[in-house]
mmCIF file of N, CA and C in Angstrom:
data_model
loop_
_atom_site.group_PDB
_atom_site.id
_atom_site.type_symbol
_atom_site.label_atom_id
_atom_site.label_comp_id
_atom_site.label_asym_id
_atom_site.label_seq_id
_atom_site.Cartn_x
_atom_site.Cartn_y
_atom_site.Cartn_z
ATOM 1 N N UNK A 1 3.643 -5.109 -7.102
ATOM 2 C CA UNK A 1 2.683 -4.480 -6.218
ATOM 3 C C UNK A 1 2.612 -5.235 -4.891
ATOM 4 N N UNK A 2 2.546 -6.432 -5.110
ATOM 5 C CA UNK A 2 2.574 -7.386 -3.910
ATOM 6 C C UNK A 2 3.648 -7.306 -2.749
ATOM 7 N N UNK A 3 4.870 -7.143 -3.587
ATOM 8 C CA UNK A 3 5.823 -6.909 -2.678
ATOM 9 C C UNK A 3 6.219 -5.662 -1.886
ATOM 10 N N UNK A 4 5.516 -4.668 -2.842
ATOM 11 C CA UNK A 4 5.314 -3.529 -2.185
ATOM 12 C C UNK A 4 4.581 -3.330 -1.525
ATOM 13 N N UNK A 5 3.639 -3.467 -1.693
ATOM 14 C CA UNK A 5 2.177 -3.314 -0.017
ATOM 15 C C UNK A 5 2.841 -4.240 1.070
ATOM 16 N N UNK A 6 3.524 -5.511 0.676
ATOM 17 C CA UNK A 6 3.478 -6.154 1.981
ATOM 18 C C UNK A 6 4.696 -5.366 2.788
ATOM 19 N N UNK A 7 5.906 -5.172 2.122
ATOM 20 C CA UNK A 7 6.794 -4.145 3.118
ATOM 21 C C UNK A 7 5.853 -2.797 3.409
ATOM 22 N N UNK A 8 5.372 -1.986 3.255
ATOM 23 C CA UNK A 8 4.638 -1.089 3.136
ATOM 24 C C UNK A 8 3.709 -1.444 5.019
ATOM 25 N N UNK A 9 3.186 -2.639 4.729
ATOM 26 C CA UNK A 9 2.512 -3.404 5.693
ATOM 27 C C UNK A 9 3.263 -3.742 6.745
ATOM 28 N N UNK A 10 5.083 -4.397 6.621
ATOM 29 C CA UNK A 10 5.447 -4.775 7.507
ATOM 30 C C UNK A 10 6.350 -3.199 8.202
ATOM 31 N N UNK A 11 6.244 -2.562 7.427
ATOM 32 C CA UNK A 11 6.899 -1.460 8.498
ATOM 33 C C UNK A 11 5.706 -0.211 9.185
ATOM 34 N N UNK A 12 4.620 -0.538 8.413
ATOM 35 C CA UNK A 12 3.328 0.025 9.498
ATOM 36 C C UNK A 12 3.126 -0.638 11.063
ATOM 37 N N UNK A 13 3.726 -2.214 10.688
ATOM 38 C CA UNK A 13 3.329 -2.944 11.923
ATOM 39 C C UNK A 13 4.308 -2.890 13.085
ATOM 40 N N UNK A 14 5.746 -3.121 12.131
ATOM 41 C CA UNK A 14 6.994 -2.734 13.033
ATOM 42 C C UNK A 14 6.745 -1.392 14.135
ATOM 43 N N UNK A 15 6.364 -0.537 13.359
ATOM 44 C CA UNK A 15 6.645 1.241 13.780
ATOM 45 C C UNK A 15 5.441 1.339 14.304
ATOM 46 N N UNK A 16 4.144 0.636 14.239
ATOM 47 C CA UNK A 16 2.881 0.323 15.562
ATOM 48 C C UNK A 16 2.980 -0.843 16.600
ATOM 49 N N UNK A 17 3.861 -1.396 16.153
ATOM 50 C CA UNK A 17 3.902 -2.576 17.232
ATOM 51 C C UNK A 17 3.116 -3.505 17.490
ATOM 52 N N UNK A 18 1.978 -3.298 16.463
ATOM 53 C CA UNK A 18 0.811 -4.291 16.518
ATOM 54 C C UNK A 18 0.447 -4.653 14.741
ATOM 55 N N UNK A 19 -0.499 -5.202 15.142
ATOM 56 C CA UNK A 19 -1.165 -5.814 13.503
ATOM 57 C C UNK A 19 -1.925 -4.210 12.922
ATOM 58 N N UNK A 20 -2.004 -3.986 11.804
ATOM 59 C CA UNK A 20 -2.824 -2.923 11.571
ATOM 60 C C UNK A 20 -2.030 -2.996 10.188
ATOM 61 N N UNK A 21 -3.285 -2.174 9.079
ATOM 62 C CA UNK A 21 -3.244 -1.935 7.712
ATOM 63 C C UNK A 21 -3.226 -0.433 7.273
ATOM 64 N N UNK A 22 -3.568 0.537 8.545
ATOM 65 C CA UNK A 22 -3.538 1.753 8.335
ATOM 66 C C UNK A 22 -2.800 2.341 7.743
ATOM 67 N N UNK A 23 -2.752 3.461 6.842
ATOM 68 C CA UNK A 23 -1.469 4.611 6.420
ATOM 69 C C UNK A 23 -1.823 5.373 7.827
ATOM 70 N N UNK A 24 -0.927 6.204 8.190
ATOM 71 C CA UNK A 24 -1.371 7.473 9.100
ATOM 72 C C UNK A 24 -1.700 8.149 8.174
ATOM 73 N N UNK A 25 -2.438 9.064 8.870
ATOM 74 C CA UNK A 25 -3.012 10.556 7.819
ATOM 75 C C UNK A 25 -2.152 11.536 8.164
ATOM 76 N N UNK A 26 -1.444 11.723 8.992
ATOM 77 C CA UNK A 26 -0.192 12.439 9.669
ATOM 78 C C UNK A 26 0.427 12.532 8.289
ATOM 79 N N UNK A 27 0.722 13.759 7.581
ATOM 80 C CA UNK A 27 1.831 13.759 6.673
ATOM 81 C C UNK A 27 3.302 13.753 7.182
ATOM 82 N N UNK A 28 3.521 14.043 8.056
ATOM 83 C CA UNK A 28 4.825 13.861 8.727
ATOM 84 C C UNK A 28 5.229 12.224 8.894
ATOM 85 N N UNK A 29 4.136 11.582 9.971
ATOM 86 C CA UNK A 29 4.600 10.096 9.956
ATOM 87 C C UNK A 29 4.692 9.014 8.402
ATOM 88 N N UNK A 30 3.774 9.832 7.506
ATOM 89 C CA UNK A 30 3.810 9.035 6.438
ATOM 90 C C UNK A 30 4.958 9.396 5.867
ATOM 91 N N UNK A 31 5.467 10.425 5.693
ATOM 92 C CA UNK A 31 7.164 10.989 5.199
ATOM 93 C C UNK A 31 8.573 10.082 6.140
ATOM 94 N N UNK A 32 7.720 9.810 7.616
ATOM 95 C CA UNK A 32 8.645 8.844 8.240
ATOM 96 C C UNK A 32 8.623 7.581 7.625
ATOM 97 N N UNK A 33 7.555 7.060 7.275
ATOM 98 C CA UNK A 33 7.488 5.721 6.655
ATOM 99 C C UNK A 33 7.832 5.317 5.224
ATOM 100 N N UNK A 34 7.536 6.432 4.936
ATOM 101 C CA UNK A 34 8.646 6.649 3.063
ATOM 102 C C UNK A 34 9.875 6.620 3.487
ATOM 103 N N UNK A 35 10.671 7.584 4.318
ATOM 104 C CA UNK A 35 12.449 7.237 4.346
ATOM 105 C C UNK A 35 12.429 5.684 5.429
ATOM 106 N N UNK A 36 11.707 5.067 5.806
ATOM 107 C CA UNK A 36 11.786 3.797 6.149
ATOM 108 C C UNK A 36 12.246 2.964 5.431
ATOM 109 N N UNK A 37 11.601 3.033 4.127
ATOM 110 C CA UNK A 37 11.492 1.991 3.072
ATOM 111 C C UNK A 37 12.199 2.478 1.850
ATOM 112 N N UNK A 38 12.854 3.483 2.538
ATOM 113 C CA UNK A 38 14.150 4.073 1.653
ATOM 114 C C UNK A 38 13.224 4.948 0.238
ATOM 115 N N UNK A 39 12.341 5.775 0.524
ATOM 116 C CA UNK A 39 11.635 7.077 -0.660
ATOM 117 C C UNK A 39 11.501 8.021 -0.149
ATOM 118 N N UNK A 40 11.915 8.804 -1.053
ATOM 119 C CA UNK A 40 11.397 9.980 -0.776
ATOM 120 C C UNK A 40 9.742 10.304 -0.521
ATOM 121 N N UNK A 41 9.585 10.793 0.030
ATOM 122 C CA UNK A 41 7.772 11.245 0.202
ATOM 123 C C UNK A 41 7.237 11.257 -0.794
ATOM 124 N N UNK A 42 7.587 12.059 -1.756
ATOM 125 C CA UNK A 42 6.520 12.405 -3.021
ATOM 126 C C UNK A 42 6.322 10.972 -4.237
ATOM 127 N N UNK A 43 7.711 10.150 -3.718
ATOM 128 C CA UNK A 43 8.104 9.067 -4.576
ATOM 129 C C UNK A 43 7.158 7.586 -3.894
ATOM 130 N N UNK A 44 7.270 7.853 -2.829
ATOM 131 C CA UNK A 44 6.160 6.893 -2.270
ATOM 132 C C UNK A 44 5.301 6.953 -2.502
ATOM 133 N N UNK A 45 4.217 8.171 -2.090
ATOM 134 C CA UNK A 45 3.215 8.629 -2.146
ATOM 135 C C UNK A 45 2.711 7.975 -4.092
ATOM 136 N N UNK A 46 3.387 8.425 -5.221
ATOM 137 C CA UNK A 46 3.355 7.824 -5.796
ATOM 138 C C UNK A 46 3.231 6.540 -6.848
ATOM 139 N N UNK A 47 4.307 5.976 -5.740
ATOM 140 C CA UNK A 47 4.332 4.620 -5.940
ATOM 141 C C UNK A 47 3.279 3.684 -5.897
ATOM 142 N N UNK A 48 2.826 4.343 -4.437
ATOM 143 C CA UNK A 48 1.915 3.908 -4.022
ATOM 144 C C UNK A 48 0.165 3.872 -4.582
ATOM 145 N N UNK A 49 0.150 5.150 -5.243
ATOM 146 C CA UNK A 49 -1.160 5.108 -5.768
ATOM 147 C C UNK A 49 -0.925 4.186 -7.083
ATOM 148 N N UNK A 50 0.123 4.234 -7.656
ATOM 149 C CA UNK A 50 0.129 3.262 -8.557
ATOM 150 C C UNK A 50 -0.162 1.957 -8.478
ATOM 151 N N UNK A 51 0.232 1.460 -6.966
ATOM 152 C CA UNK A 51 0.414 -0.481 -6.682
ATOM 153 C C UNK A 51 -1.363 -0.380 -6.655
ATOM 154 N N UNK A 52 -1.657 0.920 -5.700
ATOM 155 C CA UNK A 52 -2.819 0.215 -5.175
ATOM 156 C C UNK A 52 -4.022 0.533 -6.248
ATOM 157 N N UNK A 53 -3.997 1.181 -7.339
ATOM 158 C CA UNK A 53 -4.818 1.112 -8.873
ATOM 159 C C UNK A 53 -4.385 -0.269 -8.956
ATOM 160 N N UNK A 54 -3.643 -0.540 -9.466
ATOM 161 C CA UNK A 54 -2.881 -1.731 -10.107
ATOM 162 C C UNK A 54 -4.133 -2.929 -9.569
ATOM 163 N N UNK A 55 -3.913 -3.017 -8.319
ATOM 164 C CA UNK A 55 -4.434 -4.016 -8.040
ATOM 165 C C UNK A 55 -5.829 -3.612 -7.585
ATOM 166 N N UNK A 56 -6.402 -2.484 -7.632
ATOM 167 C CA UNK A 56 -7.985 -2.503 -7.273
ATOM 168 C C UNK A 56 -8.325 -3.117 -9.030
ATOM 169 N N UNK A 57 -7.738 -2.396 -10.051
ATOM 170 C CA UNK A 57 -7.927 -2.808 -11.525
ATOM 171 C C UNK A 57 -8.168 -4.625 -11.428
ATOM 172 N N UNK A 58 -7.397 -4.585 -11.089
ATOM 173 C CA UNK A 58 -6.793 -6.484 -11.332
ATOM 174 C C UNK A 58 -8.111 -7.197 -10.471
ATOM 175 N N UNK A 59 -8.082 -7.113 -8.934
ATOM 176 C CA UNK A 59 -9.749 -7.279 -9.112
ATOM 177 C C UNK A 59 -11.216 -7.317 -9.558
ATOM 178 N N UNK A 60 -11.064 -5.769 -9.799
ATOM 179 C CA UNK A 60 -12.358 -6.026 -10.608
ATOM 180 C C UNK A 60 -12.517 -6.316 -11.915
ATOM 181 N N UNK A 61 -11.097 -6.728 -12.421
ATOM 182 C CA UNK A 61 -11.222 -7.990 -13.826
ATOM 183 C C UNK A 61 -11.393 -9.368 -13.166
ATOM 184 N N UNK A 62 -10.862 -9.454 -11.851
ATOM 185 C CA UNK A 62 -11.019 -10.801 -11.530
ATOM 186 C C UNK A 62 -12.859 -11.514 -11.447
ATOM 187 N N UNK A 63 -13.177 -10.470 -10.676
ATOM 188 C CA UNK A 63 -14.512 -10.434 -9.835
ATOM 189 C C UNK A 63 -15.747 -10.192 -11.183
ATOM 190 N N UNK A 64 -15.363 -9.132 -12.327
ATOM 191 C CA UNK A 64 -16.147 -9.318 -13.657
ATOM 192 C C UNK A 64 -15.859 -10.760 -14.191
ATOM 193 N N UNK A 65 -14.784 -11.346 -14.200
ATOM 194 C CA UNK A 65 -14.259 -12.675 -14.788
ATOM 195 C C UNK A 65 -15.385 -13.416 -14.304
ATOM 196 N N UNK A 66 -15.180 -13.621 -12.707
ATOM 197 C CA UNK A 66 -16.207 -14.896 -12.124
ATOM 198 C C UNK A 66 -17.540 -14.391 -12.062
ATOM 199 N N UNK A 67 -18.124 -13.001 -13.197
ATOM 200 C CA UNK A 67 -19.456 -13.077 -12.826
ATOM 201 C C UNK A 67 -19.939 -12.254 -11.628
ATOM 202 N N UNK A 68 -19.091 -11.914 -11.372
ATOM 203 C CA UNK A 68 -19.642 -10.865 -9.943
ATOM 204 C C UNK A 68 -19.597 -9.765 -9.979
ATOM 205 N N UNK A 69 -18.905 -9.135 -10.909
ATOM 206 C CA UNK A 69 -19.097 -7.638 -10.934
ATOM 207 C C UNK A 69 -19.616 -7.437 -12.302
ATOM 208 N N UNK A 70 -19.662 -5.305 -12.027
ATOM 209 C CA UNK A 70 -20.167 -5.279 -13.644
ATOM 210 C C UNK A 70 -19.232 -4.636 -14.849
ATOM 211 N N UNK A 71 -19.204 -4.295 -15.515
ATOM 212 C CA UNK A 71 -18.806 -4.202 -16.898
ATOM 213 C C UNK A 71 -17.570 -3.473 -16.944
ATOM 214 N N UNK A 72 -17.542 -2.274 -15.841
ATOM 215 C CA UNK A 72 -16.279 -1.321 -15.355
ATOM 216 C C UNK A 72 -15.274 -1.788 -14.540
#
């Protein structure tokens, strides 16, 4: 997952030219940024909801771990 958000990250920044975490909402530019990183659209799009469950999950076991969150 890690390695995927961060390319994910470094070709948002490349193709903005600046720092930023945004997806576009543009379905077109986001279909540009899938054959960037070599996917198809629907395969990114995918992928992607998977990394980023993955790791909202993995937090809030972390954050229940230290006591800070709740039970879900």
């Amino acid at each position: 997952a890690y390695r995927f958000l961060r390319r994910v990250e470094h070709a948002l920044q490349y193709r903005e030219d600046e720092q930023t975490h945004l997806l576009p909402s543009d379905m077109q530019q986001r279909a540009g940024l899938a054959a960037a990183l070599g996917y198809r659209p629907d395969v990114f799009e995918s992928v992607l909801v998977t990394h980023r469950a993955f790791v909202a999950q993995t937090f809030r076991h972390a954050f229940r771990l230290a006591g800070m969150g709740g039970a879900g």
